[in-house]
mmCIF file of C-alpha atoms in Angstrom:
data_model
loop_
_atom_site.group_PDB
_atom_site.id
_atom_site.type_symbol
_atom_site.label_atom_id
_atom_site.label_comp_id
_atom_site.label_asym_id
_atom_site.label_seq_id
_atom_site.Cartn_x
_atom_site.Cartn_y
_atom_site.Cartn_z
ATOM 1 C CA UNK Z 1200 33.017 -12.004 -2.704
ATOM 2 C CA UNK Z 1201 32.985 -14.952 -0.338
ATOM 3 C CA UNK Z 1202 29.632 -16.555 0.274
ATOM 4 C CA UNK Z 1203 28.535 -18.344 3.393
ATOM 5 C CA UNK Z 1204 26.785 -21.676 3.447
ATOM 6 C CA UNK Z 1205 24.637 -22.992 6.261
ATOM 7 C CA UNK Z 1206 27.245 -25.601 7.185
ATOM 8 C CA UNK Z 1207 30.155 -23.141 7.209
ATOM 9 C CA UNK Z 1208 28.550 -20.582 9.511
ATOM 10 C CA UNK Z 1209 30.101 -19.917 12.889
ATOM 11 C CA UNK Z 1210 27.645 -19.798 15.824
ATOM 12 C CA UNK Z 1211 27.982 -16.014 15.865
ATOM 13 C CA UNK Z 1212 27.286 -15.664 12.142
ATOM 14 C CA UNK Z 1213 24.369 -18.082 12.447
ATOM 15 C CA UNK Z 1214 22.860 -15.984 15.219
ATOM 16 C CA UNK Z 1215 22.972 -12.812 13.125
ATOM 17 C CA UNK Z 1216 21.647 -14.724 10.147
ATOM 18 C CA UNK Z 1217 18.669 -15.712 12.281
ATOM 19 C CA UNK Z 1218 18.181 -12.050 13.212
ATOM 20 C CA UNK Z 1219 18.191 -11.214 9.508
ATOM 21 C CA UNK Z 1220 15.656 -13.956 8.785
ATOM 22 C CA UNK Z 1221 13.166 -12.574 11.298
ATOM 23 C CA UNK Z 1222 12.687 -9.596 8.973
ATOM 24 C CA UNK Z 1223 10.910 -11.927 6.573
ATOM 25 C CA UNK Z 1224 8.596 -13.564 9.091
ATOM 26 C CA UNK Z 1225 5.289 -11.873 9.885
ATOM 27 C CA UNK Z 1226 2.070 -12.480 11.744
ATOM 28 C CA UNK Z 1227 -1.287 -12.842 10.047
ATOM 29 C CA UNK Z 1228 -2.491 -9.788 11.968
ATOM 30 C CA UNK Z 1229 0.234 -7.612 10.422
ATOM 31 C CA UNK Z 1230 -0.570 -8.114 6.749
ATOM 32 C CA UNK Z 1231 -2.876 -6.064 4.560
ATOM 33 C CA UNK Z 1232 -5.597 -8.643 4.035
ATOM 34 C CA UNK Z 1233 -8.390 -9.939 6.240
ATOM 35 C CA UNK Z 1234 -9.560 -13.197 7.750
ATOM 36 C CA UNK Z 1235 -12.145 -13.673 5.001
ATOM 37 C CA UNK Z 1236 -9.337 -14.070 2.480
ATOM 38 C CA UNK Z 1237 -7.750 -16.769 4.628
ATOM 39 C CA UNK Z 1238 -11.050 -18.654 4.893
ATOM 40 C CA UNK Z 1239 -11.475 -18.456 1.132
ATOM 41 C CA UNK Z 1240 -7.841 -19.358 0.465
ATOM 42 C CA UNK Z 1241 -6.364 -21.198 3.484
ATOM 43 C CA UNK Z 1242 -2.785 -20.469 4.446
ATOM 44 C CA UNK Z 1243 -2.102 -24.193 4.554
ATOM 45 C CA UNK Z 1244 -2.981 -24.534 0.875
ATOM 46 C CA UNK Z 1245 -0.987 -21.434 -0.116
ATOM 47 C CA UNK Z 1246 2.056 -22.934 1.636
ATOM 48 C CA UNK Z 1247 1.544 -26.410 0.158
ATOM 49 C CA UNK Z 1248 3.347 -27.680 -2.931
ATOM 50 C CA UNK Z 1249 0.164 -27.302 -4.980
ATOM 51 C CA UNK Z 1250 -0.378 -23.763 -3.725
ATOM 52 C CA UNK Z 1251 3.184 -22.741 -4.466
ATOM 53 C CA UNK Z 1252 2.932 -24.253 -7.944
ATOM 54 C CA UNK Z 1253 -0.129 -22.133 -8.563
ATOM 55 C CA UNK Z 1254 1.925 -18.972 -8.010
ATOM 56 C CA UNK Z 1255 4.503 -20.155 -10.543
ATOM 57 C CA UNK Z 1256 1.735 -20.718 -13.072
ATOM 58 C CA UNK Z 1257 0.528 -17.154 -12.578
ATOM 59 C CA UNK Z 1258 4.016 -15.729 -13.105
ATOM 60 C CA UNK Z 1259 5.421 -17.334 -16.276
ATOM 61 C CA UNK Z 1260 8.602 -16.112 -17.948
ATOM 62 C CA UNK Z 1261 6.625 -13.931 -20.376
ATOM 63 C CA UNK Z 1262 4.981 -11.979 -17.549
ATOM 64 C CA UNK Z 1263 8.311 -11.578 -15.715
ATOM 65 C CA UNK Z 1264 9.987 -10.323 -18.893
ATOM 66 C CA UNK Z 1265 7.278 -7.786 -19.720
ATOM 67 C CA UNK Z 1266 7.112 -6.548 -16.141
ATOM 68 C CA UNK Z 1267 10.904 -6.235 -15.825
ATOM 69 C CA UNK Z 1268 11.227 -4.232 -19.036
ATOM 70 C CA UNK Z 1269 8.349 -1.947 -18.051
ATOM 71 C CA UNK Z 1270 9.887 -1.366 -14.617
ATOM 72 C CA UNK Z 1271 13.264 -0.506 -16.187
ATOM 73 C CA UNK Z 1272 11.652 2.160 -18.355
ATOM 74 C CA UNK Z 1273 9.830 3.626 -15.372
ATOM 75 C CA UNK Z 1274 12.970 3.593 -13.216
ATOM 76 C CA UNK Z 1275 15.004 5.421 -15.842
ATOM 77 C CA UNK Z 1276 12.230 7.978 -16.279
ATOM 78 C CA UNK Z 1277 12.111 8.519 -12.536
ATOM 79 C CA UNK Z 1278 15.808 9.350 -12.244
ATOM 80 C CA UNK Z 1279 16.250 11.138 -15.575
ATOM 81 C CA UNK Z 1280 14.062 13.902 -14.161
ATOM 82 C CA UNK Z 1281 16.981 14.843 -11.942
ATOM 83 C CA UNK Z 1282 19.978 16.324 -13.738
ATOM 84 C CA UNK Z 1283 22.203 15.605 -10.736
ATOM 85 C CA UNK Z 1284 21.961 11.893 -11.462
ATOM 86 C CA UNK Z 1285 23.869 10.532 -14.427
ATOM 87 C CA UNK Z 1286 22.208 7.408 -15.775
ATOM 88 C CA UNK Z 1287 24.135 5.202 -18.173
ATOM 89 C CA UNK Z 1288 21.722 4.304 -20.978
ATOM 90 C CA UNK Z 1289 23.756 1.231 -21.878
ATOM 91 C CA UNK Z 1290 22.836 -0.469 -18.610
ATOM 92 C CA UNK Z 1291 19.791 -2.700 -18.808
ATOM 93 C CA UNK Z 1292 18.237 -2.811 -15.360
ATOM 94 C CA UNK Z 1293 15.733 -5.432 -16.482
ATOM 95 C CA UNK Z 1294 18.538 -8.000 -16.725
ATOM 96 C CA UNK Z 1295 18.821 -8.078 -12.952
ATOM 97 C CA UNK Z 1296 15.170 -8.810 -12.238
ATOM 98 C CA UNK Z 1297 14.967 -11.167 -15.209
ATOM 99 C CA UNK Z 1298 17.714 -13.162 -13.538
ATOM 100 C CA UNK Z 1299 16.658 -12.916 -9.898
ATOM 101 C CA UNK Z 1300 12.848 -13.226 -9.949
ATOM 102 C CA UNK Z 1301 13.058 -16.788 -11.377
ATOM 103 C CA UNK Z 1302 15.535 -17.592 -8.575
ATOM 104 C CA UNK Z 1303 12.973 -16.429 -5.996
ATOM 105 C CA UNK Z 1304 10.232 -18.485 -7.635
ATOM 106 C CA UNK Z 1305 12.420 -21.562 -7.927
ATOM 107 C CA UNK Z 1306 13.382 -21.334 -4.265
ATOM 108 C CA UNK Z 1307 9.776 -20.667 -3.265
ATOM 109 C CA UNK Z 1308 8.692 -23.791 -5.108
ATOM 110 C CA UNK Z 1309 11.437 -26.015 -3.678
ATOM 111 C CA UNK Z 1310 11.481 -24.802 -0.066
ATOM 112 C CA UNK Z 1311 8.264 -24.896 1.955
ATOM 113 C CA UNK Z 1312 7.565 -21.515 3.583
ATOM 114 C CA UNK Z 1313 7.763 -21.305 7.335
ATOM 115 C CA UNK Z 1314 4.388 -21.475 9.100
ATOM 116 C CA UNK Z 1315 4.372 -21.213 12.899
ATOM 117 C CA UNK Z 1316 1.099 -21.878 14.660
ATOM 118 C CA UNK Z 1317 1.179 -21.157 18.410
ATOM 119 C CA UNK Z 1318 -0.578 -23.515 20.781
ATOM 120 C CA UNK Z 1319 -4.252 -22.687 20.966
ATOM 121 C CA UNK Z 1320 -4.388 -21.312 17.419
ATOM 122 C CA UNK Z 1321 -6.878 -23.669 15.833
ATOM 123 C CA UNK Z 1322 -6.692 -22.284 12.308
ATOM 124 C CA UNK Z 1323 -4.377 -20.250 10.101
ATOM 125 C CA UNK Z 1324 -6.839 -17.357 10.426
ATOM 126 C CA UNK Z 1325 -5.576 -16.795 13.966
ATOM 127 C CA UNK Z 1326 -3.837 -13.384 14.126
ATOM 128 C CA UNK Z 1327 -0.866 -14.905 15.976
ATOM 129 C CA UNK Z 1328 0.034 -17.395 13.246
ATOM 130 C CA UNK Z 1329 3.416 -16.488 11.733
ATOM 131 C CA UNK Z 1330 4.793 -17.271 8.290
ATOM 132 C CA UNK Z 1331 7.752 -16.352 6.133
ATOM 133 C CA UNK Z 1332 11.005 -17.668 4.671
ATOM 134 C CA UNK Z 1333 12.139 -20.860 6.382
ATOM 135 C CA UNK Z 1334 15.880 -20.555 5.634
ATOM 136 C CA UNK Z 1335 17.683 -17.753 3.817
ATOM 137 C CA UNK Z 1336 21.377 -18.663 3.531
ATOM 138 C CA UNK Z 1337 20.997 -20.759 0.363
ATOM 139 C CA UNK Z 1338 18.752 -18.153 -1.245
ATOM 140 C CA UNK Z 1339 21.108 -15.338 -0.245
ATOM 141 C CA UNK Z 1340 23.978 -17.256 -1.857
ATOM 142 C CA UNK Z 1341 22.038 -17.527 -5.120
ATOM 143 C CA UNK Z 1342 21.132 -13.842 -5.069
ATOM 144 C CA UNK Z 1343 24.755 -13.003 -4.274
ATOM 145 C CA UNK Z 1344 25.900 -14.806 -7.398
ATOM 146 C CA UNK Z 1345 23.349 -12.900 -9.488
ATOM 147 C CA UNK Z 1346 24.385 -9.581 -7.967
ATOM 148 C CA UNK Z 1347 28.086 -10.265 -8.502
ATOM 149 C CA UNK Z 1348 27.448 -11.177 -12.145
ATOM 150 C CA UNK Z 1349 25.437 -7.999 -12.693
ATOM 151 C CA UNK Z 1350 28.198 -5.903 -11.139
ATOM 152 C CA UNK Z 1351 30.789 -7.574 -13.362
ATOM 153 C CA UNK Z 1352 28.732 -6.975 -16.497
ATOM 154 C CA UNK Z 1353 28.492 -3.262 -15.724
ATOM 155 C CA UNK Z 1354 32.013 -2.689 -14.414
ATOM 156 C CA UNK Z 1355 33.293 -1.707 -17.857
ATOM 157 C CA UNK Z 1356 31.201 1.454 -17.842
ATOM 158 C CA UNK Z 1357 32.401 2.153 -14.276
ATOM 159 C CA UNK Z 1358 28.813 3.131 -13.598
ATOM 160 C CA UNK Z 1359 28.749 1.431 -10.193
ATOM 161 C CA UNK Z 1360 26.043 3.858 -9.112
ATOM 162 C CA UNK Z 1361 23.675 1.742 -11.162
ATOM 163 C CA UNK Z 1362 23.336 -0.362 -8.016
ATOM 164 C CA UNK Z 1363 21.560 2.591 -6.457
ATOM 165 C CA UNK Z 1364 18.769 2.269 -8.997
ATOM 166 C CA UNK Z 1365 18.250 -1.442 -8.521
ATOM 167 C CA UNK Z 1366 15.996 -1.040 -5.494
ATOM 168 C CA UNK Z 1367 13.553 0.993 -7.594
ATOM 169 C CA UNK Z 1368 13.768 -1.568 -10.380
ATOM 170 C CA UNK Z 1369 13.088 -4.407 -7.947
ATOM 171 C CA UNK Z 1370 10.287 -2.571 -6.141
ATOM 172 C CA UNK Z 1371 8.452 -1.645 -9.349
ATOM 173 C CA UNK Z 1372 8.865 -5.143 -10.768
ATOM 174 C CA UNK Z 1373 7.771 -7.053 -7.677
ATOM 175 C CA UNK Z 1374 4.836 -4.705 -6.992
ATOM 176 C CA UNK Z 1375 3.483 -5.420 -10.475
ATOM 177 C CA UNK Z 1376 4.045 -9.163 -10.142
ATOM 178 C CA UNK Z 1377 2.389 -9.324 -6.728
ATOM 179 C CA UNK Z 1378 -0.693 -7.561 -8.125
ATOM 180 C CA UNK Z 1379 -1.339 -10.648 -10.282
ATOM 181 C CA UNK Z 1380 -1.663 -12.841 -7.180
ATOM 182 C CA UNK Z 1381 -4.514 -13.381 -4.720
ATOM 183 C CA UNK Z 1382 -4.183 -11.555 -1.354
ATOM 184 C CA UNK Z 1383 -2.992 -14.630 0.534
ATOM 185 C CA UNK Z 1384 -0.541 -15.506 -2.256
ATOM 186 C CA UNK Z 1385 0.763 -11.941 -2.088
ATOM 187 C CA UNK Z 1386 1.295 -12.295 1.651
ATOM 188 C CA UNK Z 1387 3.187 -15.567 1.179
ATOM 189 C CA UNK Z 1388 5.462 -14.385 -1.634
ATOM 190 C CA UNK Z 1389 6.080 -10.804 -0.428
ATOM 191 C CA UNK Z 1390 8.846 -11.793 2.051
ATOM 192 C CA UNK Z 1391 10.894 -13.193 -0.835
ATOM 193 C CA UNK Z 1392 10.460 -9.964 -2.798
ATOM 194 C CA UNK Z 1393 11.437 -7.928 0.266
ATOM 195 C CA UNK Z 1394 14.557 -10.044 0.721
ATOM 196 C CA UNK Z 1395 15.616 -9.357 -2.859
ATOM 197 C CA UNK Z 1396 15.095 -5.606 -2.496
ATOM 198 C CA UNK Z 1397 17.007 -5.457 0.773
ATOM 199 C CA UNK Z 1398 19.797 -7.698 -0.462
ATOM 200 C CA UNK Z 1399 21.058 -5.025 -2.857
ATOM 201 C CA UNK Z 1400 20.615 -2.109 -0.452
ATOM 202 C CA UNK Z 1401 21.424 -3.425 3.033
ATOM 203 C CA UNK Z 1402 24.680 -5.355 3.684
ATOM 204 C CA UNK Z 1403 23.151 -7.978 5.987
ATOM 205 C CA UNK Z 1404 25.103 -10.801 4.342
ATOM 206 C CA UNK Z 1405 28.439 -9.069 4.884
ATOM 207 C CA UNK Z 1406 27.465 -8.262 8.463
ATOM 208 C CA UNK Z 1407 26.874 -11.952 9.168
ATOM 209 C CA UNK Z 1408 30.210 -12.785 7.587
ATOM 210 C CA UNK Z 1409 32.150 -10.116 9.516
ATOM 211 C CA UNK Z 1410 30.677 -11.270 12.826
ATOM 212 C CA UNK Z 1411 32.380 -14.655 12.398
ATOM 213 C CA UNK Z 1412 35.687 -13.260 13.680
ATOM 214 C CA UNK Z 1413 34.207 -12.623 17.134
ATOM 215 C CA UNK Z 1414 33.492 -15.048 19.940
ATOM 216 C CA UNK Z 1415 30.013 -15.731 21.270
ATOM 217 C CA UNK Z 1416 30.804 -13.974 24.534
ATOM 218 C CA UNK Z 1417 32.625 -10.955 23.114
ATOM 219 C CA UNK Z 1418 31.200 -7.558 24.001
ATOM 220 C CA UNK Z 1419 31.260 -6.527 20.330
ATOM 221 C CA UNK Z 1420 29.119 -9.444 19.219
ATOM 222 C CA UNK Z 1421 26.682 -9.228 22.140
ATOM 223 C CA UNK Z 1422 26.229 -5.518 21.454
ATOM 224 C CA UNK Z 1423 25.489 -5.994 17.748
ATOM 225 C CA UNK Z 1424 23.181 -8.940 18.412
ATOM 226 C CA UNK Z 1425 21.174 -6.966 20.962
ATOM 227 C CA UNK Z 1426 20.884 -3.855 18.799
ATOM 228 C CA UNK Z 1427 19.891 -5.732 15.652
ATOM 229 C CA UNK Z 1428 16.953 -7.160 17.577
ATOM 230 C CA UNK Z 1429 15.790 -3.569 18.051
ATOM 231 C CA UNK Z 1430 16.536 -2.284 14.565
ATOM 232 C CA UNK Z 1431 12.902 -1.707 13.548
ATOM 233 C CA UNK Z 1432 12.076 -0.071 16.864
ATOM 234 C CA UNK Z 1433 15.030 2.309 16.495
ATOM 235 C CA UNK Z 1434 14.169 3.193 12.898
ATOM 236 C CA UNK Z 1435 10.553 3.891 13.838
ATOM 237 C CA UNK Z 1436 11.550 6.117 16.761
ATOM 238 C CA UNK Z 1437 14.003 7.985 14.523
ATOM 239 C CA UNK Z 1438 11.460 8.427 11.748
ATOM 240 C CA UNK Z 1439 8.878 9.755 14.203
ATOM 241 C CA UNK Z 1440 11.261 12.472 15.436
ATOM 242 C CA UNK Z 1441 12.614 13.195 11.934
ATOM 243 C CA UNK Z 1442 9.163 13.562 10.342
ATOM 244 C CA UNK Z 1443 8.126 15.944 13.121
ATOM 245 C CA UNK Z 1444 11.259 18.033 12.658
ATOM 246 C CA UNK Z 1445 10.669 18.294 8.904
ATOM 247 C CA UNK Z 1446 6.885 18.214 8.912
ATOM 248 C CA UNK Z 1447 6.677 20.937 6.258
ATOM 249 C CA UNK Z 1448 8.883 19.046 3.787
ATOM 250 C CA UNK Z 1449 7.241 17.831 0.603
ATOM 251 C CA UNK Z 1450 8.578 16.671 -2.746
ATOM 252 C CA UNK Z 1451 7.047 15.540 -6.014
ATOM 253 C CA UNK Z 1452 6.784 12.081 -4.431
ATOM 254 C CA UNK Z 1453 4.785 13.388 -1.467
ATOM 255 C CA UNK Z 1454 5.405 14.426 2.142
ATOM 256 C CA UNK Z 1455 6.862 12.447 5.035
ATOM 257 C CA UNK Z 1456 3.399 11.226 5.982
ATOM 258 C CA UNK Z 1457 2.999 9.379 2.684
ATOM 259 C CA UNK Z 1458 2.964 5.621 3.298
ATOM 260 C CA UNK Z 1459 5.414 4.846 0.483
ATOM 261 C CA UNK Z 1460 7.854 7.502 1.661
ATOM 262 C CA UNK Z 1461 7.476 6.269 5.236
ATOM 263 C CA UNK Z 1462 8.276 2.684 4.200
ATOM 264 C CA UNK Z 1463 11.258 3.825 2.116
ATOM 265 C CA UNK Z 1464 12.577 6.011 4.932
ATOM 266 C CA UNK Z 1465 12.268 3.246 7.528
ATOM 267 C CA UNK Z 1466 14.216 0.928 5.244
ATOM 268 C CA UNK Z 1467 16.871 3.633 4.836
ATOM 269 C CA UNK Z 1468 17.222 3.980 8.608
ATOM 270 C CA UNK Z 1469 17.529 0.180 8.819
ATOM 271 C CA UNK Z 1470 20.242 0.378 6.169
ATOM 272 C CA UNK Z 1471 22.139 3.037 8.130
ATOM 273 C CA UNK Z 1472 22.119 0.836 11.224
ATOM 274 C CA UNK Z 1473 23.430 -2.235 9.422
ATOM 275 C CA UNK Z 1474 26.200 -0.153 7.835
ATOM 276 C CA UNK Z 1475 27.093 1.221 11.262
ATOM 277 C CA UNK Z 1476 27.395 -2.232 12.829
ATOM 278 C CA UNK Z 1477 29.245 -3.617 9.805
ATOM 279 C CA UNK Z 1478 31.751 -0.769 10.088
ATOM 280 C CA UNK Z 1479 32.038 -1.382 13.839
ATOM 281 C CA UNK Z 1480 32.756 -5.103 13.372
ATOM 282 C CA UNK Z 1481 35.236 -4.470 10.558
ATOM 283 C CA UNK Z 1482 37.081 -1.885 12.627
ATOM 284 C CA UNK Z 1483 37.155 0.856 9.993
ATOM 285 C CA UNK Z 1484 34.863 3.305 8.213
ATOM 286 C CA UNK Z 1485 35.465 2.128 4.646
ATOM 287 C CA UNK Z 1486 31.938 0.871 3.953
ATOM 288 C CA UNK Z 1487 30.397 4.071 5.283
ATOM 289 C CA UNK Z 1488 32.759 6.390 3.402
ATOM 290 C CA UNK Z 1489 32.912 4.459 0.122
ATOM 291 C CA UNK Z 1490 29.354 3.135 -0.062
ATOM 292 C CA UNK Z 1491 26.765 4.610 2.287
ATOM 293 C CA UNK Z 1492 27.716 8.280 2.113
ATOM 294 C CA UNK Z 1493 28.272 8.207 -1.637
ATOM 295 C CA UNK Z 1494 24.898 6.515 -2.112
ATOM 296 C CA UNK Z 1495 23.246 9.219 -0.024
ATOM 297 C CA UNK Z 1496 25.033 12.062 -1.789
ATOM 298 C CA UNK Z 1497 23.987 10.895 -5.237
ATOM 299 C CA UNK Z 1498 20.537 9.508 -4.576
ATOM 300 C CA UNK Z 1499 19.162 11.681 -1.779
ATOM 301 C CA UNK Z 1500 20.538 14.889 -3.253
ATOM 302 C CA UNK Z 1501 19.606 13.666 -6.702
ATOM 303 C CA UNK Z 1502 15.922 13.305 -5.880
ATOM 304 C CA UNK Z 1503 15.828 16.629 -4.078
ATOM 305 C CA UNK Z 1504 16.196 15.708 -0.394
ATOM 306 C CA UNK Z 1505 18.133 18.557 1.281
ATOM 307 C CA UNK Z 1506 21.425 17.356 2.734
ATOM 308 C CA UNK Z 1507 20.435 19.057 5.988
ATOM 309 C CA UNK Z 1508 17.652 16.470 6.327
ATOM 310 C CA UNK Z 1509 20.080 13.593 5.794
ATOM 311 C CA UNK Z 1510 22.481 14.964 8.410
ATOM 312 C CA UNK Z 1511 19.633 15.513 10.864
ATOM 313 C CA UNK Z 1512 18.255 12.022 10.261
ATOM 314 C CA UNK Z 1513 21.697 10.512 10.856
ATOM 315 C CA UNK Z 1514 22.122 12.461 14.085
ATOM 316 C CA UNK Z 1515 18.687 11.445 15.378
ATOM 317 C CA UNK Z 1516 19.357 7.809 14.532
ATOM 318 C CA UNK Z 1517 22.682 7.796 16.373
ATOM 319 C CA UNK Z 1518 21.061 9.479 19.362
ATOM 320 C CA UNK Z 1519 18.409 6.741 19.484
ATOM 321 C CA UNK Z 1520 21.122 4.077 19.343
ATOM 322 C CA UNK Z 1521 23.239 5.710 22.049
ATOM 323 C CA UNK Z 1522 20.236 6.040 24.351
ATOM 324 C CA UNK Z 1523 19.920 2.248 24.343
ATOM 325 C CA UNK Z 1524 23.560 1.445 25.135
ATOM 326 C CA UNK Z 1525 25.237 0.733 28.455
ATOM 327 C CA UNK Z 1526 28.307 2.687 29.538
ATOM 328 C CA UNK Z 1527 30.608 -0.178 28.512
ATOM 329 C CA UNK Z 1528 28.930 -0.423 25.102
ATOM 330 C CA UNK Z 1529 29.189 3.310 24.519
ATOM 331 C CA UNK Z 1530 32.900 3.139 25.272
ATOM 332 C CA UNK Z 1531 33.639 0.661 22.481
ATOM 333 C CA UNK Z 1532 31.326 2.093 19.818
ATOM 334 C CA UNK Z 1533 31.633 5.849 20.448
ATOM 335 C CA UNK Z 1534 34.543 6.311 18.029
ATOM 336 C CA UNK Z 1535 32.672 4.624 15.159
ATOM 337 C CA UNK Z 1536 29.549 6.692 15.833
ATOM 338 C CA UNK Z 1537 31.478 9.976 16.046
ATOM 339 C CA UNK Z 1538 33.359 9.273 12.826
ATOM 340 C CA UNK Z 1539 30.176 8.265 11.018
ATOM 341 C CA UNK Z 1540 28.511 11.521 12.028
ATOM 342 C CA UNK Z 1541 31.551 13.541 11.000
ATOM 343 C CA UNK Z 1542 31.658 11.799 7.615
ATOM 344 C CA UNK Z 1543 28.094 12.881 6.842
ATOM 345 C CA UNK Z 1544 28.666 16.413 8.101
ATOM 346 C CA UNK Z 1545 31.707 16.911 5.875
ATOM 347 C CA UNK Z 1546 30.332 15.176 2.762
ATOM 348 C CA UNK Z 1547 29.868 17.349 -0.308
#
């Protein structure tokens, strides 16, 4: 795999990288804590070198190791309940988080988080103050190296589907680690945890790389840039229609109104969109046929989601995308969309 560096990015790739980065920037008003926490523990201190060091002290190697091993056991138990999924017992999921969590903490310590205070916002308690990851290319490179090493270590067993379980491993591990932190510390470190979870499930990095072959004024690039800016909006609109259509659905994990299922589903719809635009920029359907559909077949079917729901969700998502395109944009992307839909409809 070829990794991008900040200096080697084309203007087009840099633009999409910036779009990716915005996923890890949030406003004070959007986080699950209140202004009292910020008065008790100022955002400025949490973002300072001393504040960041305090988080490292709360998450020593021993805690990371215990949490990673516990999460691996829970992840295996989760998927072993489903006979459709074949889990290779020789694979140690904890190795991935044991390797990547220290990378997140090291980067968090070395790179000051981004804090944006709009004019007129006197304090960090202001709901319009934004914060998040200042720059992600270097961190993404480090995570890419870790991911590639993990893939290589497990290639002998040919159990590549182990990648499908990594998001659960990461989510369980980071949720436990974040619980050790104060609310403001959780808010500051959560974007890094979210980046790690999305890195292994959503091909943002490859999308940025593939965009480099296009010019800044090409219709393909302008289309992808515009639609990525609306990715969350599109996923939310799709989820709203999908959850209404399957309002009676419920599994052992809960129904579609459950907050955890909602968050997971929105991330899945985000993932579908990035795969669509990656396929569009690459000019073929390989990543959809060989990665996305296979992931869905094994994982969604494996945890009991009817394939009818996956097909319906895909159709609704593509309808939402098409409704936001101009005639010229529809003309160049229609073939990719039609083939993506057909691939899901014919999947077994």
